[in-house]
CSV table of C-alpha atoms (C1' of nucleotides) in Angstrom, one decimal:
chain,number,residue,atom,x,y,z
A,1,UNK,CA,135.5,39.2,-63.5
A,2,UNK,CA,138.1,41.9,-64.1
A,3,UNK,CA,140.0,43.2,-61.4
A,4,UNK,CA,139.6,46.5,-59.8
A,5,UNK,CA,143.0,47.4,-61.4
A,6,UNK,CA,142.1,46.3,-65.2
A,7,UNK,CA,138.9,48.6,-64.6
A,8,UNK,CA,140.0,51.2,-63.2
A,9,UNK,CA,138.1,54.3,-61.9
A,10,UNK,CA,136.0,54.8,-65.6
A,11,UNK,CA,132.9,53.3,-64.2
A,12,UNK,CA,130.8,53.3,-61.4
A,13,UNK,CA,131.5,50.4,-58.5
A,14,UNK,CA,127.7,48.6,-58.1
A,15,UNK,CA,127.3,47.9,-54.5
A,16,UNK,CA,124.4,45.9,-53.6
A,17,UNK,CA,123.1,46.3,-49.8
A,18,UNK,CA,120.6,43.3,-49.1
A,19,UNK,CA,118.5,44.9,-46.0
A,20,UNK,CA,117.9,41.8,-44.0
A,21,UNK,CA,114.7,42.1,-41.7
A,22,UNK,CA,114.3,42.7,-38.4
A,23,UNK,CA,117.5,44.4,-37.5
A,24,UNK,CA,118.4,48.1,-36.2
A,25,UNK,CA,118.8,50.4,-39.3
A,26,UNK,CA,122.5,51.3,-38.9
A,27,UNK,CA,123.2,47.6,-40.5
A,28,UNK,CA,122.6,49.2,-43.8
A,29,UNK,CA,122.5,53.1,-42.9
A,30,UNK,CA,126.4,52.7,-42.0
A,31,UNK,CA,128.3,51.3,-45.2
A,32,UNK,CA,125.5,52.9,-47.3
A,33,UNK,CA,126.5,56.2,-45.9
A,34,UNK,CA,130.1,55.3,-46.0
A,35,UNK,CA,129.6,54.6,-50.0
A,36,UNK,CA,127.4,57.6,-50.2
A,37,UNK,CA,130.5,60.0,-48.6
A,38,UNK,CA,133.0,58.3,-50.2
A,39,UNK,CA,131.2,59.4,-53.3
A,40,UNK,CA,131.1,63.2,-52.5
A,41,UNK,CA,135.0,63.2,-51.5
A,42,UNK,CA,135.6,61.0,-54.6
A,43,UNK,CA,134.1,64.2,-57.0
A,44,UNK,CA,135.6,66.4,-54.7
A,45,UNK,CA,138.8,65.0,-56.1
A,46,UNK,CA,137.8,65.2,-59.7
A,47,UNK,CA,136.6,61.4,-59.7
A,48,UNK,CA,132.9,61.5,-60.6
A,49,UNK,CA,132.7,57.5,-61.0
A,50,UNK,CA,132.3,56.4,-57.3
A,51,UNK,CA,129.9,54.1,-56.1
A,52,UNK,CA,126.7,53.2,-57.3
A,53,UNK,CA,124.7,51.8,-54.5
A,54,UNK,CA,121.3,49.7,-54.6
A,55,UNK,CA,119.9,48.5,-51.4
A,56,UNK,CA,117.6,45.9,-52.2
A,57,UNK,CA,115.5,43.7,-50.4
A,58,UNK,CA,115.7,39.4,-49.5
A,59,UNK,CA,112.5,39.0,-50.6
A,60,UNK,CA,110.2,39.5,-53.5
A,61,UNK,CA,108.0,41.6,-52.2
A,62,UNK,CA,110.3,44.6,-51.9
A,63,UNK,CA,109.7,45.4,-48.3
A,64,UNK,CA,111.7,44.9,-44.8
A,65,UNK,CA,111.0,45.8,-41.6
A,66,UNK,CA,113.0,46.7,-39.2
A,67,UNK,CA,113.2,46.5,-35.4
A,68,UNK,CA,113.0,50.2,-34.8
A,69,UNK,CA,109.3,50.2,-36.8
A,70,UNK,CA,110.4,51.6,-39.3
A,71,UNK,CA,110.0,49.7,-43.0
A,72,UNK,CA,111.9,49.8,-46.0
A,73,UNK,CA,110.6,49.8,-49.6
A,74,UNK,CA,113.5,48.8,-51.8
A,75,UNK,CA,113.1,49.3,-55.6
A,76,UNK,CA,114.1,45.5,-56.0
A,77,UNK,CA,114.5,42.1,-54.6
A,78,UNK,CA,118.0,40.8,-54.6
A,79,UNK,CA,117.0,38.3,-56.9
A,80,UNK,CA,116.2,40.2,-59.6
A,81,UNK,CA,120.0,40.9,-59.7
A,82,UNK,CA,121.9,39.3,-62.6
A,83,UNK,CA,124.6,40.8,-63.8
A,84,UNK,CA,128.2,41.7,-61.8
A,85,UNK,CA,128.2,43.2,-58.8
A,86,UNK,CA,131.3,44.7,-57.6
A,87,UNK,CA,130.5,44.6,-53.7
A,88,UNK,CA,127.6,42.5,-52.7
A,89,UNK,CA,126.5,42.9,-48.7
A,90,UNK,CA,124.3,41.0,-46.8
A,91,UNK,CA,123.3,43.8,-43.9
A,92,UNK,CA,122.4,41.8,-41.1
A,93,UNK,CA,121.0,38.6,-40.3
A,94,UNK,CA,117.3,37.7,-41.0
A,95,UNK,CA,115.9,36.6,-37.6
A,96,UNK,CA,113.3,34.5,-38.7
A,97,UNK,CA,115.5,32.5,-41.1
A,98,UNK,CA,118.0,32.5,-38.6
A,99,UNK,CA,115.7,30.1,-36.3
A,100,UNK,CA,115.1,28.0,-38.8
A,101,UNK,CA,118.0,28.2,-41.0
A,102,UNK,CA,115.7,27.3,-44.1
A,103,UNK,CA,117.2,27.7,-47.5
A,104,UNK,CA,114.7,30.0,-49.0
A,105,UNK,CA,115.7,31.3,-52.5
A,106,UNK,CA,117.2,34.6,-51.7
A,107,UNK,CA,119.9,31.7,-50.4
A,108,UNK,CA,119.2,30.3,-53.9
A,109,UNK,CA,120.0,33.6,-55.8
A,110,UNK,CA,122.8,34.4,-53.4
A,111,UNK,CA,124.7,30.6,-53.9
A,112,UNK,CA,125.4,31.8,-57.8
A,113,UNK,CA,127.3,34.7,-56.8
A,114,UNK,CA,130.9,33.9,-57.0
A,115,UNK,CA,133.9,35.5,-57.7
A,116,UNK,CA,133.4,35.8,-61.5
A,117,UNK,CA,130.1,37.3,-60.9
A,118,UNK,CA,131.1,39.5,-57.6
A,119,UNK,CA,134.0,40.9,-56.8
A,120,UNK,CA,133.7,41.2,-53.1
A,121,UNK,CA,130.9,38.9,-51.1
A,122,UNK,CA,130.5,40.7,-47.7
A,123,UNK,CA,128.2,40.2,-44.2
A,124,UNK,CA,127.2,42.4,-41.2
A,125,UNK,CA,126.9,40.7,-38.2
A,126,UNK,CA,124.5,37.4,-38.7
A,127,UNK,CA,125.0,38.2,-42.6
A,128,UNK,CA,127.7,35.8,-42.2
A,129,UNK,CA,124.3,33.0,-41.7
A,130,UNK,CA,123.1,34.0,-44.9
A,131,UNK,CA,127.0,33.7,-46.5
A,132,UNK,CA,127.4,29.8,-44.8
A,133,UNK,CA,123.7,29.0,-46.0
A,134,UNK,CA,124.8,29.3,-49.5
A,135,UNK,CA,127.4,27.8,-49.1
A,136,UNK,CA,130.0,31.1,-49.6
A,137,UNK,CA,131.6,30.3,-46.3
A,138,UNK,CA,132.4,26.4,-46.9
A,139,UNK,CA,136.1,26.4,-45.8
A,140,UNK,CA,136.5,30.0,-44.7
A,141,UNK,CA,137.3,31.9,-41.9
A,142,UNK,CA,134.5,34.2,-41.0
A,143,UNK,CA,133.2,36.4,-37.8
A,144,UNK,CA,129.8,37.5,-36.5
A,145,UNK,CA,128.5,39.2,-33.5
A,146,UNK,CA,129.7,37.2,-30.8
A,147,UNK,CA,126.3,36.3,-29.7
A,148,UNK,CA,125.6,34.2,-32.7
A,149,UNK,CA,128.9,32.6,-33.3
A,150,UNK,CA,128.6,29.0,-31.4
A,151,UNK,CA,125.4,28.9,-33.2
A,152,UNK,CA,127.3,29.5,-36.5
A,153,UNK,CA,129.9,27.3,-35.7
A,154,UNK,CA,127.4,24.4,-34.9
A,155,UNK,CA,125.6,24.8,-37.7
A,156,UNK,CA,128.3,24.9,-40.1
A,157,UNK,CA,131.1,23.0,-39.0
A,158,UNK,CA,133.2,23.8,-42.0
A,159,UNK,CA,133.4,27.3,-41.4
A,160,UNK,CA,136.0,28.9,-39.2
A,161,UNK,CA,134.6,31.4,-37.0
A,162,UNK,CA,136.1,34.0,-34.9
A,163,UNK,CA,134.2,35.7,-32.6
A,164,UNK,CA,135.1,39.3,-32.0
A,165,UNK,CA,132.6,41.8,-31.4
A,166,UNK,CA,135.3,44.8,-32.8
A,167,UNK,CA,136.4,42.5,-35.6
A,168,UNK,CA,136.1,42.5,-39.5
A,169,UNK,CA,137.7,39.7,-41.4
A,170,UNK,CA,138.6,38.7,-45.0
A,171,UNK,CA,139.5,35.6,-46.6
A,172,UNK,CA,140.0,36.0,-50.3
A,173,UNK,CA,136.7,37.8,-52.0
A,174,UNK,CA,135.1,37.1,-49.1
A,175,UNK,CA,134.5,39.6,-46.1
A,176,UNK,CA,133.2,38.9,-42.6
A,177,UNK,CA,132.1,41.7,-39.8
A,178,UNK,CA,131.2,41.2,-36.3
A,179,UNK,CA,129.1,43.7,-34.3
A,180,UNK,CA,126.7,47.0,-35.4
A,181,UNK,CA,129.3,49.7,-36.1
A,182,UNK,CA,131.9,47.1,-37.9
A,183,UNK,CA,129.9,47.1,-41.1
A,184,UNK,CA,130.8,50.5,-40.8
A,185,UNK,CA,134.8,49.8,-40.6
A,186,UNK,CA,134.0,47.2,-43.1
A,187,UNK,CA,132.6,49.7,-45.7
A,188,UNK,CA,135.9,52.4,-45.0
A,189,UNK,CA,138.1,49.2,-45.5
A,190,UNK,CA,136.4,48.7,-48.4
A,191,UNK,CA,137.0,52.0,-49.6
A,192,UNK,CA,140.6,52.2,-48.8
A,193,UNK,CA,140.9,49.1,-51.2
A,194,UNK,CA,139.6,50.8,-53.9
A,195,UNK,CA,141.0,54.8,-53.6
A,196,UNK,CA,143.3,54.5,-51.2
A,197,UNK,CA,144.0,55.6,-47.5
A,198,UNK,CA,143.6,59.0,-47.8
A,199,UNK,CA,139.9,59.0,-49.2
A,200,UNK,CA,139.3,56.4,-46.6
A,201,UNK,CA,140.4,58.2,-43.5
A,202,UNK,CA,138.9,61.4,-45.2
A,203,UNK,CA,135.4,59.7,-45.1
A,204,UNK,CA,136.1,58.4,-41.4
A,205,UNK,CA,137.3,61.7,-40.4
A,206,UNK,CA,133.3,62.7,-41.6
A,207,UNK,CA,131.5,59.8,-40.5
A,208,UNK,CA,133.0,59.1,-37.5
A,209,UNK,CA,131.4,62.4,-35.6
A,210,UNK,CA,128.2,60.0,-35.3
A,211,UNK,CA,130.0,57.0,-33.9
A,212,UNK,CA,129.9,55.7,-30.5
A,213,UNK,CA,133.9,55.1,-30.5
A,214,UNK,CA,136.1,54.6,-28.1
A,215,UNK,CA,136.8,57.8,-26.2
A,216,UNK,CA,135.0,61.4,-27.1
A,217,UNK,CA,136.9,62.4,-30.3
A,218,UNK,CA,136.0,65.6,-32.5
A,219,UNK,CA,135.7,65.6,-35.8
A,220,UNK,CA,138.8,64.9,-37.5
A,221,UNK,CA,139.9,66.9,-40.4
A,222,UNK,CA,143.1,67.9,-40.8
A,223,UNK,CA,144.4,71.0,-38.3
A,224,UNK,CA,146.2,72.7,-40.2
A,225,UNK,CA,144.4,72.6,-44.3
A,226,UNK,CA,143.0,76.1,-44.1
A,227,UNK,CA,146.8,77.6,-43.3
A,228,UNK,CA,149.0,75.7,-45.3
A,229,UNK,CA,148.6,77.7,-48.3
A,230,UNK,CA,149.9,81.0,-46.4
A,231,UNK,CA,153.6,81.7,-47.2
A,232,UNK,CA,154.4,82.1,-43.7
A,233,UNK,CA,153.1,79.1,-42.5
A,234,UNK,CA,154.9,77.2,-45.9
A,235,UNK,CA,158.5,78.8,-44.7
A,236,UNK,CA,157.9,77.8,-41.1
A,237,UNK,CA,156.8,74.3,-41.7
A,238,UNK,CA,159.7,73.7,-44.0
A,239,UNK,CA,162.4,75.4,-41.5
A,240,UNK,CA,160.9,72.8,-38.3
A,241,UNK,CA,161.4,69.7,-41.1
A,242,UNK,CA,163.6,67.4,-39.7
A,243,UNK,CA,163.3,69.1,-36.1
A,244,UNK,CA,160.1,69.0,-34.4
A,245,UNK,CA,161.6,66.3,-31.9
A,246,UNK,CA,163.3,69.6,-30.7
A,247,UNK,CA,162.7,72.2,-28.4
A,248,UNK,CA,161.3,75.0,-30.7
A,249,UNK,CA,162.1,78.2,-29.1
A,250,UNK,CA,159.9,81.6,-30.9
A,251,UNK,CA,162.9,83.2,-30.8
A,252,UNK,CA,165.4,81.3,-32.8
A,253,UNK,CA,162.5,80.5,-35.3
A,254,UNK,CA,161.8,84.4,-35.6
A,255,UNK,CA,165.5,84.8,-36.1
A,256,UNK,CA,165.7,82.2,-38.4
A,257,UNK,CA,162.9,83.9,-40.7
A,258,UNK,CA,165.2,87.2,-40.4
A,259,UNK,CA,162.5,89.0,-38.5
A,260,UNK,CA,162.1,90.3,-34.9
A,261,UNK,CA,160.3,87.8,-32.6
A,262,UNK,CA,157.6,90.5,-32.1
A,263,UNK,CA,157.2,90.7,-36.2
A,264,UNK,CA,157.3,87.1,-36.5
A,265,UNK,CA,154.5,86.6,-34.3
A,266,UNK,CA,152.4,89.7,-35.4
A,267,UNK,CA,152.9,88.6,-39.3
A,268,UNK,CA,152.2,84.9,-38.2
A,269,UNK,CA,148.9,85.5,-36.9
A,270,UNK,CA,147.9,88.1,-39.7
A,271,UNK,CA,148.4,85.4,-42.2
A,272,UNK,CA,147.6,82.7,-40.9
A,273,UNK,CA,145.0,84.0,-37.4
A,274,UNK,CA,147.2,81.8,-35.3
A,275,UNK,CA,150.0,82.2,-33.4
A,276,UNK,CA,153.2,80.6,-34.3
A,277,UNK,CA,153.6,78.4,-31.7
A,278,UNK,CA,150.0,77.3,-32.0
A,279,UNK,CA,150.9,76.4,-35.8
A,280,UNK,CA,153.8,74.4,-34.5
A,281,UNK,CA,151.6,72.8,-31.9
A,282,UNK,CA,149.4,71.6,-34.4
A,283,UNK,CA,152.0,70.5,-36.5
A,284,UNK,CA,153.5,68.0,-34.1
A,285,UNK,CA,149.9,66.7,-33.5
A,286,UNK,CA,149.1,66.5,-37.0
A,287,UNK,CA,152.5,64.4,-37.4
A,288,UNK,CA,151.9,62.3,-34.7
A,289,UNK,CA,148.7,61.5,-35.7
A,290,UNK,CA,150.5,60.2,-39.1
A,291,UNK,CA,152.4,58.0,-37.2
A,292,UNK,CA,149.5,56.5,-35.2
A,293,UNK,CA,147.9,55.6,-38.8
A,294,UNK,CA,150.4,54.4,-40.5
A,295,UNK,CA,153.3,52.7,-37.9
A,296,UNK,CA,153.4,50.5,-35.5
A,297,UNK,CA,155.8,52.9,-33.1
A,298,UNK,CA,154.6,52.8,-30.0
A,299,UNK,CA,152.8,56.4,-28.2
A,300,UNK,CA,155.9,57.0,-25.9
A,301,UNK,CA,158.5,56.9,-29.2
A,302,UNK,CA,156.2,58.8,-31.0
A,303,UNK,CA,155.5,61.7,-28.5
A,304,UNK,CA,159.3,61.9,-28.6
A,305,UNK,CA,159.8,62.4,-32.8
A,306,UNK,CA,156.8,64.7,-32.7
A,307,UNK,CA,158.4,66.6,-29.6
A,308,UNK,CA,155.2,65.9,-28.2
A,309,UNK,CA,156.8,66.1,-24.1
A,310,UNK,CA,156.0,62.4,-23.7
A,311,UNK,CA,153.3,60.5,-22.8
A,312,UNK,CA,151.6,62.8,-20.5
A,313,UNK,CA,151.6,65.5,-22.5
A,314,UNK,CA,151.1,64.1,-25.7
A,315,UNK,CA,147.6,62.8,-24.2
A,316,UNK,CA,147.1,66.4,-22.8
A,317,UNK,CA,147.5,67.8,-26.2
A,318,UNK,CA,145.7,65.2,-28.1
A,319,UNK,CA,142.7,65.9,-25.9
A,320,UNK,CA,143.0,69.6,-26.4
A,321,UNK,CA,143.2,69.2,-29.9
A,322,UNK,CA,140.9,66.1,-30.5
A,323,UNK,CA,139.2,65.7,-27.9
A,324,UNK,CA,140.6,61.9,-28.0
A,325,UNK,CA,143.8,60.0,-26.4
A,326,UNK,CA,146.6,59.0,-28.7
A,327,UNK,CA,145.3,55.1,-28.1
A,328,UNK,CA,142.4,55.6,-28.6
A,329,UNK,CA,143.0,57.8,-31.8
A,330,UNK,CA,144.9,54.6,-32.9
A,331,UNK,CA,142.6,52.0,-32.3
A,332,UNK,CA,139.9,53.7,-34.2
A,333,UNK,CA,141.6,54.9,-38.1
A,334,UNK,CA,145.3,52.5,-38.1
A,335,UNK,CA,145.4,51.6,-41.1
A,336,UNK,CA,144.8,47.6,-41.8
A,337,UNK,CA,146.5,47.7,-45.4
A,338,UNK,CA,149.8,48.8,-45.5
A,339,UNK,CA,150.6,51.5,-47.5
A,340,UNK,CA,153.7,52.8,-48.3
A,341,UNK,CA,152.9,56.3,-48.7
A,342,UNK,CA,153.8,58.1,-45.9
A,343,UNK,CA,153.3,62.0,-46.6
A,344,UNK,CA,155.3,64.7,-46.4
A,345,UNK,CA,153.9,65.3,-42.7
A,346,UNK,CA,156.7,62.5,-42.0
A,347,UNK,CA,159.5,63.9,-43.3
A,348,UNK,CA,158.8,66.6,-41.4
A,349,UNK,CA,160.7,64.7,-38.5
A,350,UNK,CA,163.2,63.0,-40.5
A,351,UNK,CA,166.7,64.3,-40.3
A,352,UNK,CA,167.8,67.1,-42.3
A,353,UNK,CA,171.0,69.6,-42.5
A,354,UNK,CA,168.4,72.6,-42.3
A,355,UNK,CA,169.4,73.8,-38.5
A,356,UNK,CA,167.0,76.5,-36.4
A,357,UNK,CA,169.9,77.0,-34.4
B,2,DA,C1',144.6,70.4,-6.5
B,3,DC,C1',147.9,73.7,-5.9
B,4,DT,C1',152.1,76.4,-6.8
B,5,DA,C1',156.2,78.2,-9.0
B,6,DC,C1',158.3,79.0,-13.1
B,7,DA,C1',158.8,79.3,-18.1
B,8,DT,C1',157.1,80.6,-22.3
B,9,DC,C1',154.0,82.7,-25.3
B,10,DC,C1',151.0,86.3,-26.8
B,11,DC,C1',149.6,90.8,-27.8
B,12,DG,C1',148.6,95.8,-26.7
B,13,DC,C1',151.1,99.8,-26.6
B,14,DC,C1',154.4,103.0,-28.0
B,15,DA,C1',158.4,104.9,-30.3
B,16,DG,C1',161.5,105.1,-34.3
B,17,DA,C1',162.5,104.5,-39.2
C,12,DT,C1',150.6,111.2,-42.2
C,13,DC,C1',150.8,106.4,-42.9
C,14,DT,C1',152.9,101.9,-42.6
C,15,DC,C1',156.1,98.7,-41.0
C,16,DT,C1',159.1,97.2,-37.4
C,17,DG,C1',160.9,96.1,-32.8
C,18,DG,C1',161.2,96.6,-27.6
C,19,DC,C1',158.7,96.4,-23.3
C,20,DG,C1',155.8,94.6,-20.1
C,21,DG,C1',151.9,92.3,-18.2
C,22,DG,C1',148.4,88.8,-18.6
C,23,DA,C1',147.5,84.1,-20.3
C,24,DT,C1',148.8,79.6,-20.8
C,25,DG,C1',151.4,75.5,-20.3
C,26,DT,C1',154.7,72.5,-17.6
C,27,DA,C1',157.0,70.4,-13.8
DNA sequence: ACTACATCCCGCCAGA
DNA sequence: TCTCTGGCGGGATGTA
């Protein structure tokens, strides 16, 4: 099969849920929403060709229960699937086959997908049974929900299984994810394979409002997008660059802008309906946060390139602006790809010969 | 939790 | 007369 590269973006990704019985709905509501916001950001950036997703049942008869009542009618069986795929997931673990760990043929159909006929091979939590049933995991390392994973590791010896309830793993085409909400992680890693980081964290920043994360966090799209575009605030981010690790007094940046600190402020908030010292505010946050996605830097060294007032204050103003701690901002969108794109936000605190004083 | 202090914000008013 | 600008001062907010 082609690479993602040699294909590039011209046609739709087919992404093939397999709804497993008998588990909570989030196994296959989560990455299928992920796909499904992915898509809408993807054509909000002029790329209509996102995902195509097909959730589709383990059995011929087209139908799965769940454990919250509620039943599924897929338009098709996974077995009726021939062609590529470009992600293939297994949502979940099937709890009756699970007991029994009969091969059945869904494990049939699901032992001839290989790398030439699917580019990525992924499970949810006890998924990962259905992946060492057929035989995908022989050799591999793999995670499931740490309930299940002695059971996996007796069963199949030759798999090597990490048990993490917060983890998501890969090894080559193949992808492994622990607990409920990590298929969701999953799906956004996924997605930052294919478009990038910024699409990614974009469709994080929407999903993860309905996620029981760590810590109370708000929504989290960017502070500062509906300003940007005002002159004012364009001159004033460009005149911090290189400085926000300083103390920025309102009356050297007014002065700086050739205007009257009283002007400055009353123009500011005109413009922009802020005040300047709120813009700058959200500025250093906005950077900071930056640097918790993409670095490794720990929260105290980054408080002080942001000018953040250290780590007491930095929390305070992370909570007042996010409603989250720095840490706990990290654990939840740094990146796991590197990417070498840091944006502009970072310069932002890089040196420069532009002086506010 | 409280306090003192610093800084910011903004209404008001006067001058250009 | 209208608009823009800048100083003053008091309340609000943040910090130590």
């Amino acid at each position: 099969m082609k690479n993602d590269n040699e294909v590039g973006h011209r046609q739709h990704k087919k992404i093939v849920i397999v709804a497993m019985s008998g588990n909570t709905l989030l196994y296959l509501a989560g990455p299928t929403d992920v796909f499904f916001h992915a898509n809408s950001i993807l054509r909000d950036c002029g790329i209509e060709n996102g995902y195509d997703v097909d959730v589709v049942a383990p059995v011929s008869s087209k139908k799965v229960e769940t454990e919250t009542g509620i039943s599924i009618s897929c338009e098709h069986a996974a077995m009726e699937i021939t062609g590529t795929i470009d992600t293939l997931i297994i949502a979940g673990n099937d709890f009756q086959e699970i007991n029994q760990l009969a091969f059945n043929p869904f494990h049939e159909w699901l032992s001839t997908r290989n790398e030439d006929n699917t580019r990525r091979i992924a499970s949810i939590c006890g998924g990962a049974f259905a992946l060492a049933k057929a035989g995908i995991l022989e050799g591999r390392k793999a995670t499931t929900h740490w309930e299940l994973a002695d059971k996996l590791k007796k069963n199949y010896p030759n798999v090597r299984v990490n048990s993490n309830p917060f983890f998501t793993n890969n090894d080559g085409h193949v992808f492994t994810s622990a607990g409920v909400t990590t298929g969701i992680d999953l799906a956004i890693s996924m997605v930052e394979q294919d478009y990038g980081k910024d699409i990614a964290l974009r469709v994080a920043r929407k999903l993860v409002f309905y996620l029981s994360r760590p810590g109370l966090q708000a929504q989290f799209g960017s502070l500062l997008r509906d300003y940007e575009h005002e002159h004012i605030a364009q001159k004033m981010k460009t005149l911090v660059k290189g400085h926000l690790h300083e103390k920025l007094d309102m009356n050297q940046v007014a002065d700086q802008m050739n205007m009257s600190t009283r002007n400055f402020t009353r123009v500011f908030h005109k413009q922009t309906g802020m005040p300047p010292a709120k813009f700058i505010e959200k500025l250093r946050v906005e950077t900071a946060r930056k640097y918790l996605e993409d670095t490794a830097l720990s929260i105290e060294r980054i408080s002080e390139k942001c000018g953040l007032g250290g780590l007491v204050n930095m929390r305070r103003t992370f909570l007042r602006h996010l409603l989250t701690t720095p840490s706990d901002y990290r654990r939840a969108f740094q990146s796991s790809l590197n990417d070498s794109a840091m944006n502009e936000l970072l310069e932002l605190t890089r040196d420069s010969r532009v002086r506010t004083n």
